[in-house]
Short mmCIF file of C-alpha atoms and ligand atoms in Angstrom, two decimals:
data_model
loop_
_atom_site.label_atom_id
_atom_site.label_comp_id
_atom_site.label_asym_id
_atom_site.label_seq_id
_atom_site.Cartn_x
_atom_site.Cartn_y
_atom_site.Cartn_z
CA MET C 1 -207.90 -201.34 -15.24
CA LYS C 2 -210.76 -198.84 -15.14
CA ASN C 3 -212.92 -201.37 -13.28
CA LYS C 4 -210.18 -201.94 -10.73
CA PHE C 5 -209.89 -198.21 -10.18
CA ILE C 6 -213.64 -197.88 -9.62
CA ARG C 7 -213.70 -200.86 -7.26
CA THR C 8 -210.80 -199.41 -5.25
CA ALA C 9 -212.48 -196.01 -5.11
CA ILE C 10 -215.78 -197.54 -3.93
CA PHE C 11 -213.92 -199.61 -1.33
CA LEU C 12 -212.07 -196.55 -0.03
CA LEU C 13 -215.26 -194.49 0.12
CA CYS C 14 -217.12 -197.26 1.95
CA SER C 15 -214.26 -197.71 4.43
CA LEU C 16 -214.07 -194.00 5.07
CA PHE C 17 -217.80 -193.85 5.57
CA SER C 18 -217.84 -196.82 7.95
CA ILE C 19 -214.85 -195.49 9.92
CA GLY C 20 -216.69 -192.16 10.27
CA VAL C 21 -219.90 -193.81 11.37
CA ASN C 22 -218.05 -196.09 13.72
CA ALA C 23 -216.05 -193.34 15.40
CA GLN C 24 -219.17 -191.24 15.64
CA SER C 25 -221.29 -193.95 17.19
CA ILE C 26 -218.58 -195.06 19.59
CA GLU C 27 -218.14 -191.54 20.92
CA ASN C 28 -221.88 -191.20 21.41
CA GLU C 29 -222.26 -194.36 23.46
CA LYS C 30 -223.58 -193.75 26.94
CA TYR C 31 -220.73 -193.50 29.50
CA ARG C 32 -218.01 -193.81 26.81
CA PRO C 33 -214.95 -191.79 27.91
CA ALA C 34 -213.52 -189.35 25.38
CA PHE C 35 -209.82 -189.44 26.20
CA HIS C 36 -209.33 -192.35 28.58
CA PHE C 37 -208.58 -195.60 26.80
CA SER C 38 -211.48 -198.03 26.56
CA PRO C 39 -211.73 -200.90 24.07
CA LYS C 40 -214.21 -200.48 21.20
CA ALA C 41 -216.02 -203.58 22.37
CA HIS C 42 -215.91 -206.30 25.02
CA TRP C 43 -214.30 -206.78 28.38
CA MET C 44 -211.02 -205.25 29.56
CA ASN C 45 -209.18 -205.41 32.90
CA ASP C 46 -205.52 -204.88 33.89
CA PRO C 47 -203.02 -202.89 31.83
CA ASN C 48 -200.27 -205.24 30.66
CA GLY C 49 -196.92 -205.01 28.90
CA MET C 50 -196.74 -201.24 28.89
CA VAL C 51 -193.61 -200.33 26.98
CA TYR C 52 -192.30 -197.25 25.20
CA TYR C 53 -190.53 -197.80 21.90
CA ASN C 54 -189.71 -195.58 18.91
CA GLY C 55 -191.88 -192.68 20.01
CA VAL C 56 -194.90 -194.90 20.69
CA TYR C 57 -196.41 -195.87 24.05
CA HIS C 58 -197.79 -199.38 23.85
CA LEU C 59 -200.55 -200.54 26.13
CA PHE C 60 -201.52 -204.20 26.18
CA PHE C 61 -204.41 -205.26 28.37
CA GLN C 62 -206.37 -208.16 29.80
CA TYR C 63 -209.06 -208.70 27.20
CA HIS C 64 -211.99 -211.03 26.70
CA PRO C 65 -213.07 -210.69 23.05
CA GLY C 66 -215.91 -213.15 23.60
CA GLY C 67 -218.05 -211.01 25.88
CA THR C 68 -218.49 -208.07 28.20
CA THR C 69 -217.69 -209.96 31.40
CA TRP C 70 -214.39 -211.52 32.47
CA GLY C 71 -213.58 -214.68 30.51
CA PRO C 72 -210.67 -216.48 28.82
CA MET C 73 -207.94 -213.88 28.84
CA HIS C 74 -206.11 -212.56 25.78
CA TRP C 75 -203.79 -209.57 25.51
CA GLY C 76 -205.47 -206.70 23.66
CA HIS C 77 -203.23 -203.95 22.28
CA ALA C 78 -203.47 -200.18 21.84
CA THR C 79 -200.96 -197.43 21.17
CA THR C 80 -200.69 -193.71 21.75
CA GLN C 81 -198.16 -190.96 21.18
CA ASP C 82 -199.78 -188.28 23.29
CA PHE C 83 -201.66 -190.26 25.99
CA PHE C 84 -204.93 -188.85 24.69
CA ASN C 85 -205.57 -190.29 21.27
CA TRP C 86 -205.49 -194.07 21.37
CA GLU C 87 -205.39 -196.51 18.48
CA GLU C 88 -206.72 -199.97 19.17
CA LYS C 89 -204.75 -202.71 17.40
CA PRO C 90 -205.44 -206.39 16.69
CA ILE C 91 -205.25 -208.82 19.63
CA ALA C 92 -201.60 -209.55 20.46
CA LEU C 93 -201.66 -212.80 22.46
CA TYR C 94 -204.21 -215.62 22.30
CA PRO C 95 -204.70 -218.50 24.73
CA ASP C 96 -202.88 -221.73 23.79
CA SER C 97 -202.43 -225.28 25.08
CA LEU C 98 -200.65 -223.98 28.21
CA GLY C 99 -203.53 -221.74 29.19
CA THR C 100 -205.05 -218.30 28.88
CA ILE C 101 -202.88 -215.18 29.03
CA PHE C 102 -202.92 -213.41 32.38
CA SER C 103 -201.13 -210.19 33.32
CA GLY C 104 -197.47 -209.48 32.71
CA SER C 105 -194.97 -207.02 31.31
CA ILE C 106 -192.83 -206.28 28.26
CA VAL C 107 -189.16 -205.33 28.03
CA ILE C 108 -187.03 -204.19 25.11
CA ASP C 109 -184.13 -206.64 24.89
CA LYS C 110 -181.52 -204.12 23.71
CA ASP C 111 -178.60 -206.54 24.00
CA ASN C 112 -180.41 -209.57 22.62
CA THR C 113 -179.91 -211.50 25.87
CA ALA C 114 -182.75 -213.89 24.97
CA GLY C 115 -181.58 -214.48 21.40
CA PHE C 116 -184.85 -213.31 19.82
CA GLY C 117 -183.10 -210.40 18.10
CA LYS C 118 -181.62 -207.06 19.09
CA ASN C 119 -184.31 -204.76 20.47
CA ALA C 120 -186.93 -207.51 20.38
CA MET C 121 -189.99 -206.81 22.48
CA VAL C 122 -190.22 -209.65 24.96
CA ALA C 123 -193.47 -210.24 26.84
CA ILE C 124 -193.28 -212.06 30.16
CA PHE C 125 -196.75 -213.18 31.26
CA THR C 126 -198.66 -215.69 33.34
CA HIS C 127 -200.18 -218.70 31.66
CA HIS C 128 -203.33 -219.63 33.56
CA ASN C 129 -204.53 -223.16 32.98
CA GLN C 130 -208.24 -223.32 33.73
CA LYS C 131 -208.46 -227.08 33.16
CA ILE C 132 -205.77 -227.79 35.75
CA GLU C 133 -207.44 -225.36 38.16
CA GLU C 134 -210.81 -227.05 37.74
CA ALA C 135 -209.38 -230.57 37.99
CA LYS C 136 -207.47 -229.54 41.13
CA THR C 137 -204.69 -231.89 40.06
CA GLY C 138 -201.80 -229.50 39.83
CA LEU C 139 -200.62 -225.93 39.82
CA HIS C 140 -202.35 -223.83 37.25
CA GLN C 141 -200.23 -220.65 37.00
CA TYR C 142 -196.69 -220.37 35.59
CA GLN C 143 -194.68 -217.76 33.71
CA SER C 144 -194.06 -217.80 29.96
CA ILE C 145 -192.56 -215.53 27.33
CA ALA C 146 -193.30 -214.39 23.77
CA TYR C 147 -191.46 -212.01 21.45
CA SER C 148 -192.11 -209.54 18.67
CA ASN C 149 -189.65 -208.16 16.14
CA ASP C 150 -192.11 -205.76 14.53
CA GLU C 151 -192.94 -203.37 17.36
CA GLY C 152 -195.71 -205.46 18.85
CA GLU C 153 -197.66 -206.15 15.64
CA THR C 154 -197.08 -209.92 15.63
CA TRP C 155 -195.96 -212.25 18.40
CA THR C 156 -194.29 -215.64 18.65
CA LYS C 157 -194.52 -217.69 21.81
CA TYR C 158 -191.26 -219.25 22.99
CA LYS C 159 -191.10 -223.02 22.45
CA GLY C 160 -189.56 -223.64 25.86
CA ASN C 161 -192.55 -222.22 27.80
CA PRO C 162 -193.15 -222.08 30.67
CA VAL C 163 -189.88 -220.43 31.66
CA LEU C 164 -190.79 -220.34 35.34
CA PRO C 165 -192.78 -223.39 36.48
CA ASN C 166 -194.96 -223.20 39.53
CA PRO C 167 -193.07 -224.17 42.73
CA GLY C 168 -196.28 -225.06 44.62
CA ILE C 169 -198.08 -221.74 45.15
CA SER C 170 -201.73 -221.42 44.10
CA ASP C 171 -201.58 -217.69 43.21
CA PHE C 172 -198.36 -217.29 41.26
CA ARG C 173 -198.67 -214.51 38.74
CA ASP C 174 -198.28 -211.09 37.10
CA PRO C 175 -194.51 -210.88 36.39
CA LYS C 176 -193.11 -207.35 36.06
CA VAL C 177 -189.62 -207.50 34.64
CA MET C 178 -186.91 -204.81 34.54
CA TRP C 179 -183.24 -204.66 33.66
CA TYR C 180 -181.14 -204.24 36.84
CA GLU C 181 -178.11 -202.44 35.47
CA GLN C 182 -175.85 -202.71 38.58
CA GLY C 183 -176.13 -206.50 38.51
CA LYS C 184 -176.43 -206.75 34.69
CA LYS C 185 -179.44 -209.03 34.98
CA TRP C 186 -183.19 -209.07 34.56
CA VAL C 187 -185.25 -208.90 37.75
CA MET C 188 -188.79 -210.27 37.91
CA THR C 189 -191.16 -209.05 40.62
CA LEU C 190 -193.89 -211.64 41.02
CA ALA C 191 -197.08 -211.76 43.10
CA THR C 192 -197.03 -215.01 45.05
CA LYS C 193 -200.26 -215.19 47.03
CA ASP C 194 -199.67 -213.04 50.15
CA ARG C 195 -196.16 -211.80 49.33
CA ILE C 196 -193.81 -210.76 46.55
CA THR C 197 -191.07 -213.06 45.27
CA PHE C 198 -188.11 -211.69 43.30
CA TYR C 199 -186.39 -213.76 40.60
CA SER C 200 -183.46 -212.91 38.36
CA SER C 201 -182.25 -214.05 34.95
CA PRO C 202 -179.43 -213.37 32.49
CA ASN C 203 -181.61 -214.12 29.44
CA LEU C 204 -185.33 -214.00 30.35
CA LYS C 205 -185.46 -217.80 29.98
CA ALA C 206 -183.68 -219.21 33.05
CA TRP C 207 -184.93 -217.75 36.33
CA LYS C 208 -183.40 -217.98 39.79
CA ARG C 209 -185.27 -217.20 43.02
CA GLU C 210 -183.68 -214.28 44.89
CA SER C 211 -185.85 -213.46 47.92
CA GLU C 212 -189.36 -212.68 49.09
CA PHE C 213 -191.01 -209.73 50.73
CA GLY C 214 -194.13 -208.72 52.59
CA ALA C 215 -195.76 -211.76 54.19
CA ASN C 216 -196.06 -209.79 57.44
CA LEU C 217 -196.06 -206.25 56.10
CA GLY C 218 -198.60 -203.93 54.54
CA ALA C 219 -202.28 -204.56 53.87
CA HIS C 220 -203.42 -208.17 53.56
CA GLY C 221 -207.18 -207.92 53.15
CA GLY C 222 -206.92 -209.91 49.91
CA VAL C 223 -204.56 -211.66 47.54
CA TRP C 224 -201.50 -209.74 46.29
CA GLU C 225 -201.46 -209.09 42.54
CA CYS C 226 -199.79 -207.06 39.78
CA PRO C 227 -196.63 -205.74 41.46
CA ASP C 228 -194.09 -203.29 40.08
CA LEU C 229 -190.62 -202.34 41.31
CA PHE C 230 -188.68 -199.29 40.14
CA PRO C 231 -186.23 -196.66 41.39
CA LEU C 232 -187.10 -192.98 41.76
CA LYS C 233 -184.73 -190.16 42.62
CA SER C 234 -185.33 -187.91 45.62
CA ASN C 235 -182.81 -185.12 46.16
CA GLY C 236 -180.17 -187.09 44.33
CA LYS C 237 -180.85 -190.21 46.38
CA THR C 238 -182.27 -193.37 44.81
CA VAL C 239 -185.33 -194.77 46.53
CA TRP C 240 -187.00 -197.97 45.34
CA VAL C 241 -190.77 -198.15 45.11
CA LEU C 242 -192.70 -201.42 45.23
CA LEU C 243 -196.32 -201.28 44.08
CA VAL C 244 -198.63 -204.12 45.12
CA SER C 245 -202.27 -204.36 44.14
CA ILE C 246 -204.55 -206.20 46.54
CA ASN C 247 -208.05 -207.53 46.10
CA PRO C 248 -210.09 -207.03 48.23
CA GLY C 249 -208.84 -204.92 51.14
CA GLY C 250 -208.58 -201.41 49.63
CA PRO C 251 -209.02 -198.36 51.90
CA ASN C 252 -212.55 -197.69 50.58
CA GLY C 253 -213.47 -201.29 49.83
CA GLY C 254 -212.67 -203.78 47.08
CA SER C 255 -209.47 -203.61 45.06
CA ALA C 256 -206.70 -201.00 45.42
CA THR C 257 -202.95 -200.55 45.09
CA GLN C 258 -200.62 -200.10 48.06
CA TYR C 259 -196.93 -199.29 47.89
CA PHE C 260 -193.73 -199.53 49.89
CA THR C 261 -190.58 -197.44 49.66
CA GLY C 262 -187.15 -198.82 50.46
CA ASN C 263 -183.95 -200.16 49.02
CA PHE C 264 -183.34 -202.91 46.47
CA ASP C 265 -179.88 -204.39 45.90
CA GLY C 266 -180.66 -206.87 43.14
CA ASN C 267 -181.43 -209.56 45.67
CA LYS C 268 -183.62 -208.12 48.43
CA PHE C 269 -186.13 -205.32 48.93
CA VAL C 270 -185.75 -203.70 52.36
CA PRO C 271 -188.51 -201.20 53.28
CA ASN C 272 -187.63 -197.94 55.00
CA SER C 273 -191.10 -197.48 56.47
CA THR C 274 -193.90 -199.77 57.54
CA LYS C 275 -196.64 -197.17 57.14
CA GLU C 276 -199.62 -198.25 55.06
CA LYS C 277 -199.61 -196.18 51.85
CA TRP C 278 -201.96 -196.22 48.87
CA VAL C 279 -201.33 -195.04 45.33
CA ASP C 280 -204.94 -193.88 45.03
CA TYR C 281 -207.70 -193.73 47.65
CA GLY C 282 -210.56 -193.82 45.15
CA THR C 283 -212.19 -197.15 44.42
CA ASP C 284 -211.30 -197.21 40.73
CA ASN C 285 -207.61 -197.53 40.11
CA TYR C 286 -206.44 -201.13 40.15
CA ALA C 287 -203.57 -203.28 38.86
CA GLY C 288 -201.66 -200.17 37.82
CA VAL C 289 -197.99 -200.43 36.88
CA THR C 290 -195.46 -198.25 35.01
CA TRP C 291 -194.28 -198.17 31.41
CA SER C 292 -190.93 -199.78 30.78
CA ASN C 293 -188.12 -198.24 28.68
CA THR C 294 -188.89 -194.64 29.68
CA GLY C 295 -185.53 -193.94 31.35
CA ASP C 296 -185.82 -192.03 34.62
CA ARG C 297 -189.41 -191.06 33.92
CA LYS C 298 -192.00 -193.29 35.56
CA ILE C 299 -195.43 -193.19 33.98
CA PHE C 300 -198.20 -195.12 35.69
CA LEU C 301 -201.60 -196.23 34.45
CA GLY C 302 -204.25 -198.36 36.15
CA TRP C 303 -207.50 -200.11 35.31
CA MET C 304 -210.27 -197.66 36.23
CA ASN C 305 -212.49 -200.22 37.90
CA ASN C 306 -212.88 -202.43 40.94
CA TRP C 307 -213.42 -206.19 41.12
CA GLN C 308 -216.25 -205.55 43.57
CA TYR C 309 -218.52 -204.49 40.68
CA ALA C 310 -216.42 -204.58 37.49
CA ASN C 311 -218.58 -207.31 35.92
CA GLN C 312 -221.77 -205.35 36.59
CA VAL C 313 -221.01 -201.74 35.60
CA PRO C 314 -223.77 -200.53 33.26
CA THR C 315 -221.87 -199.96 30.01
CA LYS C 316 -223.13 -201.85 26.99
CA ALA C 317 -220.74 -202.63 24.15
CA TRP C 318 -217.61 -202.61 26.30
CA ARG C 319 -216.64 -202.90 29.97
CA GLY C 320 -213.61 -201.20 31.43
CA ALA C 321 -211.47 -198.11 30.88
CA MET C 322 -207.98 -197.08 32.02
CA THR C 323 -207.01 -194.14 34.25
CA LEU C 324 -205.17 -191.18 32.82
CA PRO C 325 -201.44 -191.86 32.59
CA ARG C 326 -199.72 -190.30 35.60
CA GLU C 327 -196.15 -189.27 36.21
CA LEU C 328 -194.82 -190.57 39.51
CA SER C 329 -192.29 -188.79 41.70
CA LEU C 330 -191.30 -188.88 45.36
CA ALA C 331 -192.11 -186.41 48.09
CA SER C 332 -190.92 -186.46 51.67
CA VAL C 333 -193.53 -185.66 54.35
CA ASP C 334 -192.62 -185.79 58.06
CA GLY C 335 -189.54 -187.82 57.27
CA ALA C 336 -191.36 -190.48 55.21
CA TYR C 337 -191.39 -190.92 51.44
CA TYR C 338 -194.69 -190.71 49.59
CA LEU C 339 -195.62 -191.04 45.95
CA ARG C 340 -196.83 -188.00 44.12
CA SER C 341 -198.94 -188.76 41.03
CA LEU C 342 -199.87 -186.11 38.49
CA PRO C 343 -201.35 -186.33 35.00
CA VAL C 344 -198.53 -186.59 32.45
CA LYS C 345 -197.38 -183.23 31.07
CA GLU C 346 -198.25 -184.35 27.52
CA ILE C 347 -201.90 -183.57 28.21
CA SER C 348 -201.23 -179.84 28.81
CA PRO C 349 -201.48 -178.74 25.14
CA SER C 350 -204.94 -180.31 25.04
CA LEU C 351 -206.25 -178.02 27.78
CA LYS C 352 -208.04 -174.86 26.65
CA PRO C 353 -209.08 -172.61 29.55
CA VAL C 354 -212.67 -171.36 29.22
CA TYR C 355 -212.64 -169.57 32.59
CA LYS C 356 -209.70 -168.22 34.56
CA LYS C 357 -209.45 -166.06 37.69
CA GLY C 358 -206.32 -165.11 39.64
CA THR C 359 -207.93 -164.53 43.03
CA VAL C 360 -211.57 -164.54 43.96
CA THR C 361 -213.41 -164.41 47.28
CA ILE C 362 -215.83 -167.22 47.87
CA ASP C 363 -218.76 -166.39 50.08
CA LYS C 364 -220.97 -169.49 50.12
CA GLU C 365 -220.92 -170.32 46.41
CA ILE C 366 -219.29 -169.82 43.05
CA ASP C 367 -221.30 -171.07 40.11
CA LEU C 368 -219.34 -172.03 37.00
CA SER C 369 -222.26 -173.71 35.25
CA ALA C 370 -222.44 -171.21 32.40
CA TYR C 371 -218.87 -172.18 31.44
CA ALA C 372 -219.29 -175.88 32.18
CA LYS C 373 -222.40 -176.42 30.08
CA PRO C 374 -220.73 -176.52 26.63
CA LEU C 375 -217.98 -178.83 27.90
CA ASP C 376 -220.37 -181.76 28.03
CA GLY C 377 -218.88 -183.54 31.04
CA LYS C 378 -215.26 -183.42 29.85
CA PHE C 379 -213.10 -180.87 31.64
CA LYS C 380 -210.32 -180.05 34.05
CA LEU C 381 -210.98 -177.84 37.07
CA ASP C 382 -208.10 -176.36 39.05
CA LEU C 383 -208.20 -174.29 42.20
CA SER C 384 -206.31 -173.33 45.33
CA LEU C 385 -208.02 -172.50 48.59
CA GLU C 386 -206.23 -170.05 50.85
CA ASN C 387 -207.42 -171.53 54.15
CA ALA C 388 -208.07 -175.22 54.45
CA SER C 389 -211.73 -175.30 55.48
CA ASP C 390 -214.76 -177.35 54.48
CA PHE C 391 -215.70 -177.06 50.83
CA ASN C 392 -217.74 -178.98 48.29
CA ILE C 393 -217.57 -179.06 44.54
CA ILE C 394 -220.94 -180.17 43.27
CA LEU C 395 -221.06 -181.55 39.76
CA SER C 396 -224.56 -182.21 38.52
CA ASN C 397 -226.74 -182.77 35.47
CA VAL C 398 -230.27 -181.92 34.37
CA ASN C 399 -231.54 -185.13 35.94
CA GLY C 400 -230.57 -183.80 39.36
CA GLN C 401 -227.86 -186.43 39.78
CA LYS C 402 -224.74 -185.20 41.48
CA LEU C 403 -221.21 -186.08 42.38
CA ILE C 404 -219.73 -184.22 45.33
CA ILE C 405 -216.00 -183.78 45.76
CA GLY C 406 -214.71 -181.98 48.80
CA TYR C 407 -212.59 -181.49 51.85
CA ASN C 408 -213.45 -182.02 55.51
CA LYS C 409 -211.38 -179.96 57.90
CA LYS C 410 -212.18 -181.89 61.07
CA SER C 411 -210.77 -185.14 59.69
CA ASN C 412 -208.30 -183.34 57.37
CA SER C 413 -209.49 -185.52 54.53
CA TYR C 414 -210.74 -185.30 50.98
CA PHE C 415 -213.79 -187.15 49.76
CA ILE C 416 -215.82 -188.13 46.73
CA ASP C 417 -219.47 -188.89 47.30
CA ARG C 418 -221.17 -190.77 44.47
CA ALA C 419 -224.27 -191.85 46.43
CA LEU C 420 -226.57 -189.72 44.24
CA SER C 421 -224.46 -189.69 41.09
CA GLY C 422 -226.78 -191.61 38.73
CA GLU C 423 -227.08 -195.33 38.06
CA THR C 424 -225.84 -197.09 41.20
CA SER C 425 -228.23 -199.98 41.68
CA PHE C 426 -226.11 -202.58 39.84
CA GLU C 427 -224.15 -203.30 43.05
CA LYS C 428 -225.11 -202.63 46.63
CA GLY C 429 -221.81 -201.10 47.71
CA PHE C 430 -221.45 -198.72 44.77
CA ALA C 431 -223.42 -195.73 46.09
CA GLN C 432 -220.96 -194.59 48.69
CA LYS C 433 -218.86 -191.75 49.94
CA HIS C 434 -215.11 -192.42 49.79
CA SER C 435 -212.51 -190.55 51.75
CA ALA C 436 -208.76 -190.06 51.68
CA PRO C 437 -206.46 -188.62 54.35
CA ARG C 438 -204.70 -185.39 53.54
CA LEU C 439 -200.98 -185.84 54.21
CA LEU C 440 -200.24 -182.16 54.74
CA THR C 441 -201.41 -179.83 57.49
CA ASN C 442 -200.51 -176.49 55.91
CA LYS C 443 -203.25 -173.96 55.21
CA GLU C 444 -203.30 -173.77 51.45
CA ILE C 445 -204.99 -176.55 49.58
CA ASN C 446 -204.76 -177.05 45.85
CA ILE C 447 -206.70 -179.47 43.76
CA SER C 448 -207.18 -180.53 40.16
CA LEU C 449 -210.15 -182.51 38.96
CA ILE C 450 -210.39 -184.26 35.64
CA LEU C 451 -213.77 -185.32 34.44
CA ASP C 452 -214.33 -187.55 31.43
CA VAL C 453 -218.05 -188.35 31.12
CA ALA C 454 -218.22 -191.15 33.71
CA SER C 455 -215.05 -190.79 35.77
CA VAL C 456 -213.46 -188.26 38.07
CA GLU C 457 -209.79 -188.08 39.02
CA LEU C 458 -208.86 -185.88 41.95
CA PHE C 459 -205.25 -184.76 42.41
CA ALA C 460 -204.92 -182.87 45.70
CA ASP C 461 -201.85 -181.12 47.15
CA ASN C 462 -199.96 -181.49 43.88
CA GLY C 463 -200.71 -185.17 43.61
CA LEU C 464 -199.97 -186.22 47.20
CA THR C 465 -203.52 -187.46 47.69
CA VAL C 466 -205.22 -188.98 44.69
CA MET C 467 -208.73 -190.36 44.27
CA THR C 468 -210.22 -191.97 41.16
CA ASP C 469 -213.91 -192.84 41.05
CA ILE C 470 -216.19 -193.91 38.25
CA PHE C 471 -219.89 -193.00 38.22
CA PHE C 472 -222.79 -193.33 35.80
CA PRO C 473 -224.87 -190.17 35.30
CA ASP C 474 -227.87 -190.41 32.95
CA SER C 475 -226.83 -187.26 31.12
CA ALA C 476 -223.68 -185.17 30.92
CA ILE C 477 -222.44 -183.18 33.90
CA ARG C 478 -223.07 -179.57 32.94
CA THR C 479 -223.27 -177.77 36.28
CA ILE C 480 -220.33 -176.92 38.55
CA LYS C 481 -220.84 -175.23 41.91
CA ILE C 482 -218.10 -174.60 44.43
CA GLN C 483 -219.43 -174.14 47.95
CA SER C 484 -217.61 -173.09 51.09
CA LYS C 485 -219.03 -172.73 54.60
CA ALA C 486 -216.59 -170.02 55.62
CA VAL C 487 -215.66 -166.97 53.55
CA ASN C 488 -212.45 -167.95 51.83
CA LYS C 489 -210.13 -166.98 49.00
CA LEU C 490 -209.71 -169.02 45.87
CA SER C 491 -206.74 -168.52 43.64
CA ASN C 492 -205.70 -170.01 40.30
CA LEU C 493 -209.27 -170.96 39.60
CA SER C 494 -209.53 -172.29 36.08
CA LEU C 495 -211.85 -174.46 34.10
CA SER C 496 -210.48 -176.01 30.93
CA LYS C 497 -211.94 -177.72 27.97
CA ILE C 498 -210.09 -180.87 26.96
CA ASP C 499 -209.42 -180.90 23.24
CA LYS C 500 -208.37 -184.30 22.00
CA LYS C 501 -206.77 -183.91 18.60
CA GLN C 502 -203.47 -182.20 19.34
CA LEU C 503 -201.19 -184.55 17.44
CA LYS C 504 -198.58 -182.88 15.24
C1 FRU P 601 -205.74 -208.56 38.61
C2 FRU P 601 -205.79 -209.97 38.06
C3 FRU P 601 -204.39 -210.52 37.89
C4 FRU P 601 -204.56 -211.56 36.82
C5 FRU P 601 -205.61 -210.93 35.94
C6 FRU P 601 -206.54 -211.90 35.31
O1 FRU P 601 -206.84 -207.79 38.29
O2 FRU P 601 -206.57 -210.79 38.90
O3 FRU P 601 -203.82 -211.01 39.09
O4 FRU P 601 -203.38 -211.81 36.13
O5 FRU P 601 -206.34 -210.03 36.75
O6 FRU P 601 -207.35 -211.30 34.36
#
C-alpha cells in the first residue's frame, strides 16, 4: 500500500515536471506562436471538422505525424474554450484500406438521421487513395464518414464507406456539410476540380447530386479546394456566402481563398455579383472554413501558410499554424456585399493595454518602442488615422530586420512588406511586398494589427480588408515606429499586451 502510494507520488511528480519542461521548451522554440494553434510536433495543413459542442470548440486538422513535410494525412485534434488556450488531443482519424484522410467537416447529428446515436459527431471527409492515384487505374478521391459518441475522443469509421463514390472527376474533395433547415436535409458543398458541386442527403449516407457552380466564374488560377457555404444576415435579409480556396492563383501569389455572395435554395447557388472577392489578401490564410453548430454566429479559421513554400518554412519541430479565429459578418459597399472579418470577441479579455492615447498629432514619427520591448513580439496595435494619407508601421528587432505595414494613398491600398523581415531565403518568392485594395474611400482609416512572434494579421476598416502574413525574424520584434509623410492626427492609439491564461 505504502509502496503504491510512493510510486504514484513519484509518477505524478515526474509527469508534472515533464509537462512543465515540455510546455516551457515548446514556448521557447524559435518562431513558435504563443496563442495561435500550432501542433507540438510535425506537419499540419488545413483546418478540418471544426465543430462547437458542449462549450468546447473542436479543431481537427490535416496532420502528418511521420514528419515535418506533407505526407500521409491523418486528422489531428485540438480543443479550445476561449480561442487562445489550445489543448492538443490524440490523433482522431488514421488512414485505412480506403486511403489517407483528406479535408472535410463535422456535424452534430441532433436528430440521429444517420443512426449513429442522437447528437453523434459525424465526420464527412475525403478518402485519398495514393495507390490508385499512382497506378492511374481509377479515381482516387471519394467521400466517407466516421462518427464519435464521446465528443470527438474516439472515432468509428462507417462500414459502408465510401458514401459518395467518385463519378469520374480527378479532384473530388473537401466536403463541407450543413443542415439545410428549410429543406430538412443535409447539404454537402464539394470542391470538384474547377467548380463546386452541391449534394444533398437525408441521412449523411445516401447522397444525391443537386447542381454545380462556378466553372466560368471567379478566379481560376488553380484547382478549387476546401469550400464552405453558409447564410449570413444583412439588415434582416439572408445572404448566402460561398468560400472557395484556390491553389495557386491568389491575389499576391500562391494559395488564397475567394468568396461569392448570393442565394441558395437547397438546390442551386445563384451569385448576386461577379466581382472577384478575397477573404484575405495576405499570402498566409488558406483552406479556411467556419465552425459548425454555432447558430447564427460564423467563426472562421484558416491555415496560416501557403502551398508555395509551406514545406520549406524554417520551423524545426513542427510546420504550420492556424490564423486567429475570426467572426464573419456582411457589409454592403457601393451596392455589393463584402465579408467583414474581425478577431472573435472572446480574445478581448486577454488584451491588456500598455499604452493608450485618445488623440495625438503625428509629425513624421511616433515611437512606441519603449512600450513594445517587454511584449516580446506578441501584441495588438490599434489606431485610427484622421486623413487617409501614406503611413508606415515599422516593426523591427535588434538584428535590424523589419516588417513594414502601411497604406498607400495613390493606389488606395494597404500593404505588408516582408522583404527584409528575417529569414526569407528558403523560397525565392517569399521576400515580397503584398498589397490589398481598400474598399472604402472615406477619409478616416482604422486598423488593428495582431502580432504573434512570426505572424502578422492586419484588420483594416473594421475588417473590410484583411491581410495575414507570416515572417521569420531572428529575434523578437521589440520596436514599433509609426511614420507619416504628412502631419496627421491619430486617435484611439493603443498597444496591448496579449495575456493568454484568462480561462475561468
Ligand atoms: C488544401 C488541400 C485539400 C486536401 C488537403 C490534403 O490545402 O489540398 O484540398 O484535402 O489539402 O492535405
